[in-house]
Coordinates of C-alpha atoms in Angstrom, one line a residue:
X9 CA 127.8 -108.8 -49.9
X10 CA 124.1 -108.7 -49.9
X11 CA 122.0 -112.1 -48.9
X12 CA 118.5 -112.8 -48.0
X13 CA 118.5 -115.9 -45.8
X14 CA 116.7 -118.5 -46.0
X15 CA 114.4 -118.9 -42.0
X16 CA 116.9 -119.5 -39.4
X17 CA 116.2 -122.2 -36.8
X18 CA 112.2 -123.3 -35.9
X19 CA 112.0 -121.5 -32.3
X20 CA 108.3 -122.9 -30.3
X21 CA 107.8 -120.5 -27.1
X22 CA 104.8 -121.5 -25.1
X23 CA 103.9 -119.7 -22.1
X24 CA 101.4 -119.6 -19.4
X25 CA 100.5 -116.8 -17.1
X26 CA 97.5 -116.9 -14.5
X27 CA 96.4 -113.3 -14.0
X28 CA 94.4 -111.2 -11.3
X29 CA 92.2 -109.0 -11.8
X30 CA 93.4 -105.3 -11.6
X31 CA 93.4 -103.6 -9.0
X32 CA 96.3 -100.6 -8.9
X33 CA 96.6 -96.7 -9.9
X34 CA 97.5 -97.2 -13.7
X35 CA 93.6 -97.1 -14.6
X36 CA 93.8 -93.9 -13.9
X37 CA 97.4 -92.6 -15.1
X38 CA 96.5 -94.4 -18.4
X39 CA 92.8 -92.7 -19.0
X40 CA 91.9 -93.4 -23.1
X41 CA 92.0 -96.3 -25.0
X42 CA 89.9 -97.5 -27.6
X43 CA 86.6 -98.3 -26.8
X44 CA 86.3 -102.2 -26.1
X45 CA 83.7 -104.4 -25.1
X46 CA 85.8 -105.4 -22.0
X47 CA 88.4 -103.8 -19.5
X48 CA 91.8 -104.2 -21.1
X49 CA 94.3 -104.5 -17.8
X50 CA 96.2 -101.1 -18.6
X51 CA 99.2 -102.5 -17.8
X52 CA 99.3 -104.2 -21.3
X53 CA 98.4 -100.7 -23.4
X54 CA 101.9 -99.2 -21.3
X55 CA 103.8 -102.7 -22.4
X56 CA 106.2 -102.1 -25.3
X57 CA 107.5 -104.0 -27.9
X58 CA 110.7 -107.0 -26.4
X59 CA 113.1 -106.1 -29.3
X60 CA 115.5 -104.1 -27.8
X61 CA 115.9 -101.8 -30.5
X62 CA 112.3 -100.5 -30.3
X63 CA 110.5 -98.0 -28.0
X64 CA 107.2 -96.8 -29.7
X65 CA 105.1 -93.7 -30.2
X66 CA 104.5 -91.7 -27.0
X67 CA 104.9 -90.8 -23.7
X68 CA 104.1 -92.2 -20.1
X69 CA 101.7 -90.2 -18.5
X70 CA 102.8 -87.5 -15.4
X71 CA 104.1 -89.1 -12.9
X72 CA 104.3 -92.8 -13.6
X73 CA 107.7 -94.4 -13.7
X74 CA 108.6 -97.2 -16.2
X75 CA 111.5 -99.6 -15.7
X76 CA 112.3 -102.6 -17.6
X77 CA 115.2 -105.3 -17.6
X78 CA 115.5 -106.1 -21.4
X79 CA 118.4 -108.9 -22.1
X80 CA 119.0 -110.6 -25.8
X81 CA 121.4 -113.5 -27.1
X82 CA 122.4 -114.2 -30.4
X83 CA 125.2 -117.0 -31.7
X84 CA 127.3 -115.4 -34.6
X85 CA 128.6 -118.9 -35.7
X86 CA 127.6 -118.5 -40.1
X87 CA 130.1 -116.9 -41.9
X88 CA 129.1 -114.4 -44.5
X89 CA 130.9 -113.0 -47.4
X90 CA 134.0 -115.9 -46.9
X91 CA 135.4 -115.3 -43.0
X92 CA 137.5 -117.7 -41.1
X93 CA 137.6 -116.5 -37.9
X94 CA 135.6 -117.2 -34.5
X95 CA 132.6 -117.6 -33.4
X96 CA 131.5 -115.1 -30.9
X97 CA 128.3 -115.6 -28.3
X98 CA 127.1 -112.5 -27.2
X99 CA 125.1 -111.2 -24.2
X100 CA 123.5 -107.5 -24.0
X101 CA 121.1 -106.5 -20.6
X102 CA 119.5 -103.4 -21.0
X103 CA 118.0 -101.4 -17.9
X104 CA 115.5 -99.1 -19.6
X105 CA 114.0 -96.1 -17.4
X106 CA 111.4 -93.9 -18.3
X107 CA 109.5 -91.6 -15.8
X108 CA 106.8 -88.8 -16.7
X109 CA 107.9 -85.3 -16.1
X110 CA 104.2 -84.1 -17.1
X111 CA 101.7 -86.1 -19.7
X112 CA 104.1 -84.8 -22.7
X113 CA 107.3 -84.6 -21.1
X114 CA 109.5 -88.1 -20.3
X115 CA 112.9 -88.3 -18.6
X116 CA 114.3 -92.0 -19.9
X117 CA 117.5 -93.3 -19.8
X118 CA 119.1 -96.8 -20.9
X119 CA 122.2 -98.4 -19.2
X120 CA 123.7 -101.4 -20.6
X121 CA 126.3 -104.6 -19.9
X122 CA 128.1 -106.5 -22.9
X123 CA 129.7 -109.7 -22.6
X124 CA 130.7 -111.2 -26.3
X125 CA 132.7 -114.5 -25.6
X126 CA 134.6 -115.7 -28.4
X127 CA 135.8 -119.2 -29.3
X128 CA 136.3 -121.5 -32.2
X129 CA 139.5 -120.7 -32.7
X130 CA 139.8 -118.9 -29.3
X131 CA 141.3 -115.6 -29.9
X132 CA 144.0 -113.7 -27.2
X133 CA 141.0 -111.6 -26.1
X134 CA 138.3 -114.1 -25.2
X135 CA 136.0 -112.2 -23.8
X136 CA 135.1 -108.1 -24.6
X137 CA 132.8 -107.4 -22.0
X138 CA 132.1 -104.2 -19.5
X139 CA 129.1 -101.5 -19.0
X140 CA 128.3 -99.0 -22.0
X141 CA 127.6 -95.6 -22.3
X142 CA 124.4 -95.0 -20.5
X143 CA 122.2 -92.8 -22.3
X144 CA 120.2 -89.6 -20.7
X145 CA 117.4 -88.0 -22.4
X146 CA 113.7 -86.2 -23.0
X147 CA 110.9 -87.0 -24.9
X148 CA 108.3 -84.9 -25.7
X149 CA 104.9 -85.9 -27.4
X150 CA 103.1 -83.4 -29.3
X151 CA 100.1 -86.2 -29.6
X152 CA 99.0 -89.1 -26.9
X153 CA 97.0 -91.8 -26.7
X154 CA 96.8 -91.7 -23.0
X155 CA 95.3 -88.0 -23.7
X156 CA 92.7 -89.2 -25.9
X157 CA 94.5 -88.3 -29.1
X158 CA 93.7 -90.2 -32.5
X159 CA 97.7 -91.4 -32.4
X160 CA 101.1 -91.0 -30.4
X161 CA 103.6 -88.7 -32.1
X162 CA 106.9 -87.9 -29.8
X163 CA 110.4 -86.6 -30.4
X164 CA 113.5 -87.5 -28.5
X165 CA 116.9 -86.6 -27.6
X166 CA 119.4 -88.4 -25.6
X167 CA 123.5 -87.7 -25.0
X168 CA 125.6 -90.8 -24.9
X169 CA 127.6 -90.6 -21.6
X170 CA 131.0 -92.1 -21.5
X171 CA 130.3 -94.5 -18.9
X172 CA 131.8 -97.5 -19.8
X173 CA 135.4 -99.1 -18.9
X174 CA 138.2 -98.8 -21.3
X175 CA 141.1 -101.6 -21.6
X176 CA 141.8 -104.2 -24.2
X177 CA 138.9 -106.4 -23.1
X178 CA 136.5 -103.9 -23.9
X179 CA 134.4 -102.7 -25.9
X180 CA 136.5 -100.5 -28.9
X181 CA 134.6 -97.0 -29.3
X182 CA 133.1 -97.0 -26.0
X183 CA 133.6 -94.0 -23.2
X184 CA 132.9 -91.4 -25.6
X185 CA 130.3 -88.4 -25.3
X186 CA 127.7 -89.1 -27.9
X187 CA 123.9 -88.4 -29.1
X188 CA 120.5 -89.9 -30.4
X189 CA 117.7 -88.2 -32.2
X190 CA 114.4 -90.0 -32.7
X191 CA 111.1 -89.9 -33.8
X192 CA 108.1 -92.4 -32.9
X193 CA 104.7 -92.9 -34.2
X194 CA 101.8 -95.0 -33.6
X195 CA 98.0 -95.3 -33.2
X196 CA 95.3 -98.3 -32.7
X197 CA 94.1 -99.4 -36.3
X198 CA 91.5 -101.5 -34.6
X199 CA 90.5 -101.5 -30.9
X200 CA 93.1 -104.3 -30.9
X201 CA 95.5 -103.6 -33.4
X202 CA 98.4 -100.9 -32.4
X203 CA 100.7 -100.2 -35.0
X204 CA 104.3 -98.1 -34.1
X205 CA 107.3 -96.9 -36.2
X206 CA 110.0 -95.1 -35.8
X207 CA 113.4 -93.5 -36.9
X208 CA 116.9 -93.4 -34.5
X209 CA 120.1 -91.4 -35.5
X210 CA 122.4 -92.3 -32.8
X211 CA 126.7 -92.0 -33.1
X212 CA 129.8 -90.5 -31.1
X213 CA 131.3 -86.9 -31.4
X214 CA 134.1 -87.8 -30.2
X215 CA 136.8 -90.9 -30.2
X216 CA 136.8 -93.9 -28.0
X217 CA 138.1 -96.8 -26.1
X218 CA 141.5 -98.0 -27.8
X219 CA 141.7 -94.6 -30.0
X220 CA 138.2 -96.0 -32.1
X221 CA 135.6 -93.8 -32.8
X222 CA 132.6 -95.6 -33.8
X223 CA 130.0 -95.0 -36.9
X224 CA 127.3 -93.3 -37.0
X225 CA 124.0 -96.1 -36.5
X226 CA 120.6 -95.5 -38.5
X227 CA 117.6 -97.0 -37.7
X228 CA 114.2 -98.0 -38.7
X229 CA 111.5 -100.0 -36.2
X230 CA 108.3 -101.3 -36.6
X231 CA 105.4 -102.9 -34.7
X232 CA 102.1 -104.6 -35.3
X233 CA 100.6 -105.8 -32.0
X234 CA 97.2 -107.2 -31.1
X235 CA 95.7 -107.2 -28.3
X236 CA 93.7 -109.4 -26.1
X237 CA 92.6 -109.3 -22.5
X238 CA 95.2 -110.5 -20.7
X239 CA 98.3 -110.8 -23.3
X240 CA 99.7 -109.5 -26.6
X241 CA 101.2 -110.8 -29.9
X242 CA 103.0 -109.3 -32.4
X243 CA 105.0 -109.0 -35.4
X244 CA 108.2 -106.6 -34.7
X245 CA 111.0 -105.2 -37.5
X246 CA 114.4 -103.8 -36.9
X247 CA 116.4 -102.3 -39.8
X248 CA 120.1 -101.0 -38.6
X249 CA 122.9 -99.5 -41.0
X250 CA 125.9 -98.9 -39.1
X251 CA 128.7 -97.0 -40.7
X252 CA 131.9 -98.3 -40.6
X253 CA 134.2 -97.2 -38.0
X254 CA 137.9 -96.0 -38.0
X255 CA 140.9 -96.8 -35.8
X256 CA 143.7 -93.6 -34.9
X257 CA 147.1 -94.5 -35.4
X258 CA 150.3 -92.9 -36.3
X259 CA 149.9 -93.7 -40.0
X260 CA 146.8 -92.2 -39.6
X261 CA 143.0 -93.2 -39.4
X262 CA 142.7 -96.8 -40.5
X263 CA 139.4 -98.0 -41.7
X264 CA 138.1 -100.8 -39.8
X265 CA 135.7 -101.9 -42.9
X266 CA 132.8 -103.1 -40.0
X267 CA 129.8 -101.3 -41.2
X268 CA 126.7 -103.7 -41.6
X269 CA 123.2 -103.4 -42.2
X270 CA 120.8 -105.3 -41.0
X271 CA 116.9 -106.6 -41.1
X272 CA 115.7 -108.9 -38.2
X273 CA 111.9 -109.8 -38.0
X274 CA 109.8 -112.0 -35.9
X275 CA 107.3 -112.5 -33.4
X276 CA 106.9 -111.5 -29.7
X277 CA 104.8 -111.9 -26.8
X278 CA 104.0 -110.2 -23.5
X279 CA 101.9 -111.5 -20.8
X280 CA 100.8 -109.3 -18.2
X281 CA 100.0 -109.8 -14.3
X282 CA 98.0 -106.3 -13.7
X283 CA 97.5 -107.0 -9.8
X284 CA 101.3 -106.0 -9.8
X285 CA 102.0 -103.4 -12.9
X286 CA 104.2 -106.1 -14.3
X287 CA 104.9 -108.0 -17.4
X288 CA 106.8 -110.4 -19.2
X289 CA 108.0 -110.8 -22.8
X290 CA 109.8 -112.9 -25.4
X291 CA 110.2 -112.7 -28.7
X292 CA 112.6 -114.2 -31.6
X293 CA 113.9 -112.7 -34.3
X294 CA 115.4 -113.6 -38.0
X295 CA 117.4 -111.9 -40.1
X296 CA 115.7 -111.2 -43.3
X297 CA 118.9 -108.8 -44.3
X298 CA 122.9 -109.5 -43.7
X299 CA 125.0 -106.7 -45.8
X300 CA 128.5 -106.5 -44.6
X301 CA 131.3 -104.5 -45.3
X302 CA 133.9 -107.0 -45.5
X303 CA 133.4 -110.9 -44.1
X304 CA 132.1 -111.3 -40.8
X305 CA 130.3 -114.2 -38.3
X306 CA 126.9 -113.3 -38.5
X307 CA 123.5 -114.7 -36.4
X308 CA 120.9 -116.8 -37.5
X309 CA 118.2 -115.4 -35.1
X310 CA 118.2 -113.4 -31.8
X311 CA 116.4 -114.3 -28.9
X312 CA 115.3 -111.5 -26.4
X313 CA 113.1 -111.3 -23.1
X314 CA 111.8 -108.2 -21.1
X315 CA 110.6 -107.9 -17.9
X316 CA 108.9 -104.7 -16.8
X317 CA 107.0 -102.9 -13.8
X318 CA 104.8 -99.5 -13.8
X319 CA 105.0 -97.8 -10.4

């Protein structure tokens, strides 16, 4: 069940962005940074990480409002632990929105669109697609490093709305009235080293879409990103346990036996254009761990883009 895999597939990226000077109101929302021998473009110390699954340590300062369009693709076409089945290509967009309340308090919310296509044999249901549950939430930061604080520490809660569609080409589990918990962490090591981490409990109270109720989802992110003037590289870690979920029937709950956990690393980039408070990312990402519960299709890499504007 448990396999460290060998690197997936050699993925070159090379981008080029020609960049103004800045010129806009985030030198002054975002006020303390390490000191530097030159003007970092702001912009840059608000961008995030591009994996979907991370966030980082912190808050946006009063009044500024983030949003981002975060999509990512993966190909589960390698079978692990035996499974004959099909291969399934999936899509997931993310709208991420974060706006500062005060310089502790964020109001953030994520909506989200699924398609997974199927094929190889192709299955009745070829496609599961539809919107999720769009999250709701605060965070609070009890340390900032807008605010001239050593390091970012922030705690957030979100409810799970059950937003999404419900039919046999959806998403099982979905439309259900859940919650997330998480902690974040992070602080400059260098003047252009920022490190982040955090922990995510997320899962439904109640059941779902075709009578599923979905497992609870653990999770563990990481970031080490350096800095230059103008753009950003960095090494980025997601580790997700997901508990196995159960189906209602009138024998009873049935055990759907598709928990997993999973370990996908790799690199990322964001390049900035500070004239207009936006950026652009990409990053690629490997699994290092595939544990499944019983045999699955499973990814050799995912591949995930952002692009975000400060207003």
């Amino acid at each position: 069940m448990n396999s460290l895999n060998r690197s997936g597939r050699v993925l070159a990226v090379s981008l080029g962005l020609a960049l103004a000077a800045p010129t806009n109101a985030i030198d002054q929302a975002w006020a303390a940074t390490p000191e530097q021998g030159f003007k970092r473009p702001q912009t840059l110390m608000a961008t995030p990480p591009v994996n979907p699954n991370i966030a980082g340590g912190g808050t946006l300062p009063q009044g500024l409002l983030y949003t981002a369009l975060n999509p990512t693709f993966s190909d589960k076409d390698r079978s692990e632990d035996g499974y004959i089945g099909s291969d399934t290509f999936s899509q997931a967009w993310l709208l991420k929105l974060r706006y500062g309340l005060t310089n502790r308090l964020e109001l953030n919310s994520v909506l989200s669109y699924v398609n997974l296509e199927r094929s190889k044999p192709t299955p009745s249901q070829k496609h599961l697609e539809g919107y999720g549950d769009q999250s709701l939430g605060l965070s609070y930061a009890l340390y900032n490093l807008h605010q001239k604080d050593p390091f970012a520490l922030s705690f957030s809660l979100s409810a799970l709305l059950p937003t999404a569609p419900e039919g046999a080409n959806h998403l099982p589990g979905n439309a259900a009235w859940g919650g997330r918990a998480a902690a974040a962490f992070g602080l400059f090591l260098t003047p252009e080293i920022k490190f982040d981490t955090e922990a995510i409990i997320s899962g439904p109270f109640e059941r779902g879409n075709q009578d599923v109720k979905r497992g609870e989802q653990y999770q563990w992110n990481s970031q080490f990103r350096y800095l230059f003037k103008t753009f950003d590289v960095a090494l980025e870690s997601s580790l997700t346990h997901n508990e196995a979920g159960d189906k209602s029937s009138p024998a009873g709950d049935i055990d759907l036996k598709n928990g997993y956990t999973e370990w996908f690393v790799g690199p990322s980039m964001n390049f900035t254009i500070d004239r207009y408070d936006l950026w652009f990312g990409i990053g690629v990402f490997f699994p290092v761990l595939q544990n499944v519960d019983s045999p699955s299709m499973v990814e050799d890499y995912q591949l995930a883009f952002k692009i975000g504007k400060l207003w």
